[in-house]
PDB file of C-alpha atoms and ligand atoms in Angstrom:
ATOM      1  CA  MET A   1       0.000   0.000   0.000  1.00  0.00           C
ATOM      2  CA  ASN A   2       1.366   3.424  -0.937  1.00  0.00           C
ATOM      3  CA  LEU A   3       1.272   5.672   2.097  1.00  0.00           C
ATOM      4  CA  ASN A   4       3.116   8.591   0.508  1.00  0.00           C
ATOM      5  CA  CYS A   5       1.641  11.696  -1.018  1.00  0.00           C
ATOM      6  CA  THR A   6       2.736  15.140  -2.104  1.00  0.00           C
ATOM      7  CA  ILE A   7       1.676  18.216  -0.189  1.00  0.00           C
ATOM      8  CA  THR A   8       2.162  21.874  -1.011  1.00  0.00           C
ATOM      9  CA  PHE A   9       2.252  24.448   1.724  1.00  0.00           C
ATOM     10  CA  THR A  10       3.916  27.657   2.759  1.00  0.00           C
ATOM     11  CA  VAL A  11       6.503  27.650   5.537  1.00  0.00           C
ATOM     12  CA  ASN A  12       7.653  31.051   6.774  1.00  0.00           C
ATOM     13  CA  GLY A  13       6.547  32.660   3.527  1.00  0.00           C
ATOM     14  CA  LYS A  14       8.244  30.137   1.225  1.00  0.00           C
ATOM     15  CA  LYS A  15       6.276  27.662  -0.852  1.00  0.00           C
ATOM     16  CA  LYS A  16       7.262  24.020  -0.332  1.00  0.00           C
ATOM     17  CA  GLU A  17       6.230  20.894  -2.189  1.00  0.00           C
ATOM     18  CA  ILE A  18       7.289  17.681  -0.482  1.00  0.00           C
ATOM     19  CA  ARG A  19       6.518  13.979  -0.301  1.00  0.00           C
ATOM     20  CA  VAL A  20       5.274  12.861   3.084  1.00  0.00           C
ATOM     21  CA  ASP A  21       4.082   9.650   4.636  1.00  0.00           C
ATOM     22  CA  VAL A  22       0.414  10.109   5.506  1.00  0.00           C
ATOM     23  CA  ARG A  23       1.205   8.881   9.033  1.00  0.00           C
ATOM     24  CA  GLN A  24       3.807  11.577   9.698  1.00  0.00           C
ATOM     25  CA  SER A  25       3.079  14.442  12.028  1.00  0.00           C
ATOM     26  CA  LEU A  26       3.752  18.004  10.990  1.00  0.00           C
ATOM     27  CA  LEU A  27       6.360  18.070  13.775  1.00  0.00           C
ATOM     28  CA  GLU A  28       8.324  15.247  12.130  1.00  0.00           C
ATOM     29  CA  VAL A  29       8.133  16.773   8.666  1.00  0.00           C
ATOM     30  CA  LEU A  30       9.140  20.252   9.809  1.00  0.00           C
ATOM     31  CA  ARG A  31      12.110  18.971  11.801  1.00  0.00           C
ATOM     32  CA  GLU A  32      13.342  16.054   9.723  1.00  0.00           C
ATOM     33  CA  GLN A  33      12.569  17.082   6.157  1.00  0.00           C
ATOM     34  CA  LEU A  34      12.666  20.846   6.353  1.00  0.00           C
ATOM     35  CA  GLY A  35      15.250  21.347   9.106  1.00  0.00           C
ATOM     36  CA  MET A  36      12.984  23.529  11.255  1.00  0.00           C
ATOM     37  CA  ILE A  37      14.555  22.383  14.498  1.00  0.00           C
ATOM     38  CA  SER A  38      13.016  25.190  16.543  1.00  0.00           C
ATOM     39  CA  VAL A  39       9.899  22.992  16.587  1.00  0.00           C
ATOM     40  CA  LYS A  40      10.561  20.857  19.650  1.00  0.00           C
ATOM     41  CA  GLN A  41       9.161  17.544  20.700  1.00  0.00           C
ATOM     42  CA  GLY A  42       8.335  17.562  24.381  1.00  0.00           C
ATOM     43  CA  CYS A  43       5.465  15.334  25.404  1.00  0.00           C
ATOM     44  CA  ALA A  44       4.317  14.368  21.866  1.00  0.00           C
ATOM     45  CA  VAL A  45       0.742  14.071  23.123  1.00  0.00           C
ATOM     46  CA  GLY A  46      -0.544  17.637  22.970  1.00  0.00           C
ATOM     47  CA  GLU A  47       0.106  18.636  26.573  1.00  0.00           C
ATOM     48  CA  CYS A  48       3.204  20.838  26.695  1.00  0.00           C
ATOM     49  CA  GLY A  49       3.080  23.200  23.702  1.00  0.00           C
ATOM     50  CA  ALA A  50       6.811  22.827  22.937  1.00  0.00           C
ATOM     51  CA  CYS A  51       5.894  22.017  19.329  1.00  0.00           C
ATOM     52  CA  THR A  52       3.622  25.059  18.848  1.00  0.00           C
ATOM     53  CA  VAL A  53       3.611  26.503  15.336  1.00  0.00           C
ATOM     54  CA  LEU A  54       1.121  28.861  13.732  1.00  0.00           C
ATOM     55  CA  ILE A  55      -1.076  27.256  11.102  1.00  0.00           C
ATOM     56  CA  ASP A  56      -2.996  29.931   9.237  1.00  0.00           C
ATOM     57  CA  GLU A  57      -2.102  32.134  12.242  1.00  0.00           C
ATOM     58  CA  VAL A  58      -3.633  29.750  14.808  1.00  0.00           C
ATOM     59  CA  PRO A  59      -1.269  28.286  17.468  1.00  0.00           C
ATOM     60  CA  THR A  60      -1.292  24.537  16.942  1.00  0.00           C
ATOM     61  CA  ASP A  61       0.478  21.528  18.448  1.00  0.00           C
ATOM     62  CA  ALA A  62       2.485  20.186  15.506  1.00  0.00           C
ATOM     63  CA  CYS A  63       2.891  16.829  17.275  1.00  0.00           C
ATOM     64  CA  LEU A  64      -0.832  16.124  16.976  1.00  0.00           C
ATOM     65  CA  TYR A  65      -1.282  17.567  13.501  1.00  0.00           C
ATOM     66  CA  LEU A  66      -0.777  15.282  10.510  1.00  0.00           C
ATOM     67  CA  ALA A  67       1.471  16.752   7.854  1.00  0.00           C
ATOM     68  CA  VAL A  68      -1.113  15.995   5.153  1.00  0.00           C
ATOM     69  CA  TRP A  69      -3.567  18.300   6.886  1.00  0.00           C
ATOM     70  CA  ALA A  70      -1.151  21.161   6.217  1.00  0.00           C
ATOM     71  CA  ASP A  71      -1.670  20.855   2.459  1.00  0.00           C
ATOM     72  CA  GLY A  72      -2.569  24.324   1.147  1.00  0.00           C
ATOM     73  CA  ARG A  73      -1.960  26.004   4.496  1.00  0.00           C
ATOM     74  CA  SER A  74       0.495  28.554   5.782  1.00  0.00           C
ATOM     75  CA  ILE A  75       2.884  27.633   8.612  1.00  0.00           C
ATOM     76  CA  ARG A  76       4.995  29.926  10.781  1.00  0.00           C
ATOM     77  CA  THR A  77       7.860  28.771  12.982  1.00  0.00           C
ATOM     78  CA  VAL A  78      10.459  30.669  15.006  1.00  0.00           C
ATOM     79  CA  GLU A  79      12.897  30.372  12.077  1.00  0.00           C
ATOM     80  CA  GLY A  80      10.788  32.875  10.135  1.00  0.00           C
ATOM     81  CA  GLU A  81      10.224  35.437  12.872  1.00  0.00           C
ATOM     82  CA  SER A  82      13.434  37.451  12.620  1.00  0.00           C
ATOM     83  CA  ARG A  83      14.021  39.576   9.524  1.00  0.00           C
ATOM     84  CA  ASP A  84      17.413  40.701   8.203  1.00  0.00           C
ATOM     85  CA  GLY A  85      19.043  39.684  11.466  1.00  0.00           C
ATOM     86  CA  LYS A  86      16.526  41.655  13.540  1.00  0.00           C
ATOM     87  CA  LEU A  87      14.421  39.846  16.097  1.00  0.00           C
ATOM     88  CA  SER A  88      10.639  40.137  15.928  1.00  0.00           C
ATOM     89  CA  ARG A  89       9.281  42.455  18.588  1.00  0.00           C
ATOM     90  CA  VAL A  90       7.954  39.515  20.600  1.00  0.00           C
ATOM     91  CA  GLN A  91      11.374  37.863  20.457  1.00  0.00           C
ATOM     92  CA  GLN A  92      13.011  41.155  21.428  1.00  0.00           C
ATOM     93  CA  ALA A  93      10.574  41.593  24.332  1.00  0.00           C
ATOM     94  CA  PHE A  94      11.442  38.070  25.532  1.00  0.00           C
ATOM     95  CA  VAL A  95      15.137  39.005  25.491  1.00  0.00           C
ATOM     96  CA  ASP A  96      14.589  42.390  27.145  1.00  0.00           C
ATOM     97  CA  GLU A  97      12.440  40.949  29.936  1.00  0.00           C
ATOM     98  CA  GLY A  98      14.605  37.888  30.579  1.00  0.00           C
ATOM     99  CA  ALA A  99      11.826  35.590  29.387  1.00  0.00           C
ATOM    100  CA  VAL A 100      14.077  33.367  27.274  1.00  0.00           C
ATOM    101  CA  GLN A 101      14.174  30.084  29.132  1.00  0.00           C
ATOM    102  CA  CYS A 102      15.327  26.701  27.890  1.00  0.00           C
ATOM    103  CA  GLY A 103      15.547  25.700  24.251  1.00  0.00           C
ATOM    104  CA  ILE A 104      12.718  23.212  24.588  1.00  0.00           C
ATOM    105  CA  CYS A 105       9.897  25.455  25.790  1.00  0.00           C
ATOM    106  CA  THR A 106      10.960  28.870  24.464  1.00  0.00           C
ATOM    107  CA  PRO A 107      10.195  28.445  20.727  1.00  0.00           C
ATOM    108  CA  GLY A 108       6.644  27.299  21.478  1.00  0.00           C
ATOM    109  CA  PHE A 109       6.141  30.147  23.927  1.00  0.00           C
ATOM    110  CA  VAL A 110       7.385  32.656  21.349  1.00  0.00           C
ATOM    111  CA  MET A 111       4.942  31.403  18.724  1.00  0.00           C
ATOM    112  CA  ALA A 112       2.000  31.280  21.135  1.00  0.00           C
ATOM    113  CA  ALA A 113       2.867  34.774  22.396  1.00  0.00           C
ATOM    114  CA  THR A 114       3.201  36.055  18.834  1.00  0.00           C
ATOM    115  CA  ALA A 115      -0.271  34.798  17.950  1.00  0.00           C
ATOM    116  CA  PHE A 116      -1.683  36.315  21.147  1.00  0.00           C
ATOM    117  CA  VAL A 117      -0.102  39.731  20.550  1.00  0.00           C
ATOM    118  CA  GLU A 118      -1.093  39.855  16.884  1.00  0.00           C
ATOM    119  CA  LYS A 119      -4.679  38.823  17.618  1.00  0.00           C
ATOM    120  CA  HIS A 120      -5.169  41.172  20.557  1.00  0.00           C
ATOM    121  CA  HIS A 121      -2.931  44.096  19.604  1.00  0.00           C
ATOM    122  CA  ASP A 122      -5.600  46.714  20.314  1.00  0.00           C
ATOM    123  CA  GLN A 123      -6.807  45.289  23.628  1.00  0.00           C
ATOM    124  CA  LYS A 124      -5.801  45.460  27.272  1.00  0.00           C
ATOM    125  CA  PHE A 125      -5.299  42.309  29.312  1.00  0.00           C
ATOM    126  CA  SER A 126      -4.522  41.600  32.938  1.00  0.00           C
ATOM    127  CA  ARG A 127      -1.544  39.403  33.753  1.00  0.00           C
ATOM    128  CA  HIS A 128      -3.966  36.659  34.696  1.00  0.00           C
ATOM    129  CA  GLU A 129      -5.686  36.851  31.307  1.00  0.00           C
ATOM    130  CA  ILE A 130      -2.350  36.700  29.487  1.00  0.00           C
ATOM    131  CA  ARG A 131      -1.464  33.598  31.499  1.00  0.00           C
ATOM    132  CA  ARG A 132      -4.737  32.018  30.462  1.00  0.00           C
ATOM    133  CA  GLY A 133      -4.008  32.956  26.855  1.00  0.00           C
ATOM    134  CA  LEU A 134      -0.729  31.027  27.037  1.00  0.00           C
ATOM    135  CA  ALA A 135      -2.143  28.134  29.043  1.00  0.00           C
ATOM    136  CA  GLY A 136      -1.326  25.627  26.309  1.00  0.00           C
ATOM    137  CA  ASN A 137       2.401  26.118  26.877  1.00  0.00           C
ATOM    138  CA  LEU A 138       4.113  24.605  29.872  1.00  0.00           C
ATOM    139  CA  CYS A 139       7.463  25.171  31.523  1.00  0.00           C
ATOM    140  CA  ARG A 140       8.413  22.487  33.969  1.00  0.00           C
ATOM    141  CA  CYS A 141      11.065  24.378  35.860  1.00  0.00           C
ATOM    142  CA  THR A 142      10.677  28.141  36.172  1.00  0.00           C
ATOM    143  CA  GLY A 143       8.005  30.752  36.568  1.00  0.00           C
ATOM    144  CA  TYR A 144       5.968  32.364  33.860  1.00  0.00           C
ATOM    145  CA  ASP A 145       6.216  35.925  35.131  1.00  0.00           C
ATOM    146  CA  THR A 146       8.796  37.274  32.714  1.00  0.00           C
ATOM    147  CA  ILE A 147       6.957  35.747  29.748  1.00  0.00           C
ATOM    148  CA  VAL A 148       3.743  37.457  30.832  1.00  0.00           C
ATOM    149  CA  THR A 149       5.670  40.721  31.245  1.00  0.00           C
ATOM    150  CA  ALA A 150       7.082  40.415  27.708  1.00  0.00           C
ATOM    151  CA  VAL A 151       3.612  39.877  26.236  1.00  0.00           C
ATOM    152  CA  GLN A 152       2.169  42.727  28.283  1.00  0.00           C
ATOM    153  CA  LYS A 153       4.951  45.007  27.074  1.00  0.00           C
ATOM    154  CA  CYS A 154       4.087  44.264  23.437  1.00  0.00           C
ATOM    155  CA  LEU A 155       0.379  44.888  24.064  1.00  0.00           C
ATOM    156  CA  ASP A 156       1.158  48.140  25.908  1.00  0.00           C
ATOM    157  CA  GLU A 157       3.325  49.362  23.023  1.00  0.00           C
ATOM    158  CA  ASP A 158       0.399  48.782  20.655  1.00  0.00           C
ATOM    159  CA  ASP A 159      -1.863  50.765  22.926  1.00  0.00           C
ATOM    160  CA  GLN A 160       0.270  53.916  22.787  1.00  0.00           C
TER     161      GLN A 160
HETATM  162  S1  FES B   1       5.309  18.023  21.988  1.00  0.00           S
HETATM  163 FE1  FES B   1       3.476  18.718  21.136  1.00  0.00          FE
HETATM  164  S2  FES B   1       2.299  19.391  22.830  1.00  0.00           S
HETATM  165 FE2  FES B   1       4.092  18.535  23.724  1.00  0.00          FE
HETATM  166  S1  FES B   2      10.740  23.815  30.278  1.00  0.00           S
HETATM  167 FE1  FES B   2      11.975  25.326  29.397  1.00  0.00          FE
HETATM  168  S2  FES B   2      12.684  26.536  31.061  1.00  0.00           S
HETATM  169 FE2  FES B   2      11.299  25.091  31.933  1.00  0.00          FE
END
């Protein structure tokens, strides 16, 4: 039985056409075929958010998402967030506020935070609401305070 098929999608603004096994997750295809190693495998069961990418601007666990479902869609990963060597403003806010944590959880947090900031750029949120907005992303070892501060800073800048 042939379990391979060709999908066409956009990754960080670039069109890609690749052969995938219909059983492969988007996480596997992004990491192993396209070299997008910012997309981390943590739990692999949709609990931790380490594999968060934006699919048509919606934060999504790539470990639970079959690559074939991405056909025709647009994917964003951390690799595409900086431009001409300049960090995105969410990335820069993470650096400025000391919110960059380990290499496993940080890429997913950056993508979830990016989606949150872009969706809510003209709104005000309490720290508690921002935490709820990022509830799909877990860190097993530190606090979330600096991440919330970085997101709040981006929202506050938009409000000025
Ligand atoms: S690796 Fe996908 S949610 Fe944990
Ligand atoms: S899981 Fe990354 S710093 Fe805790």
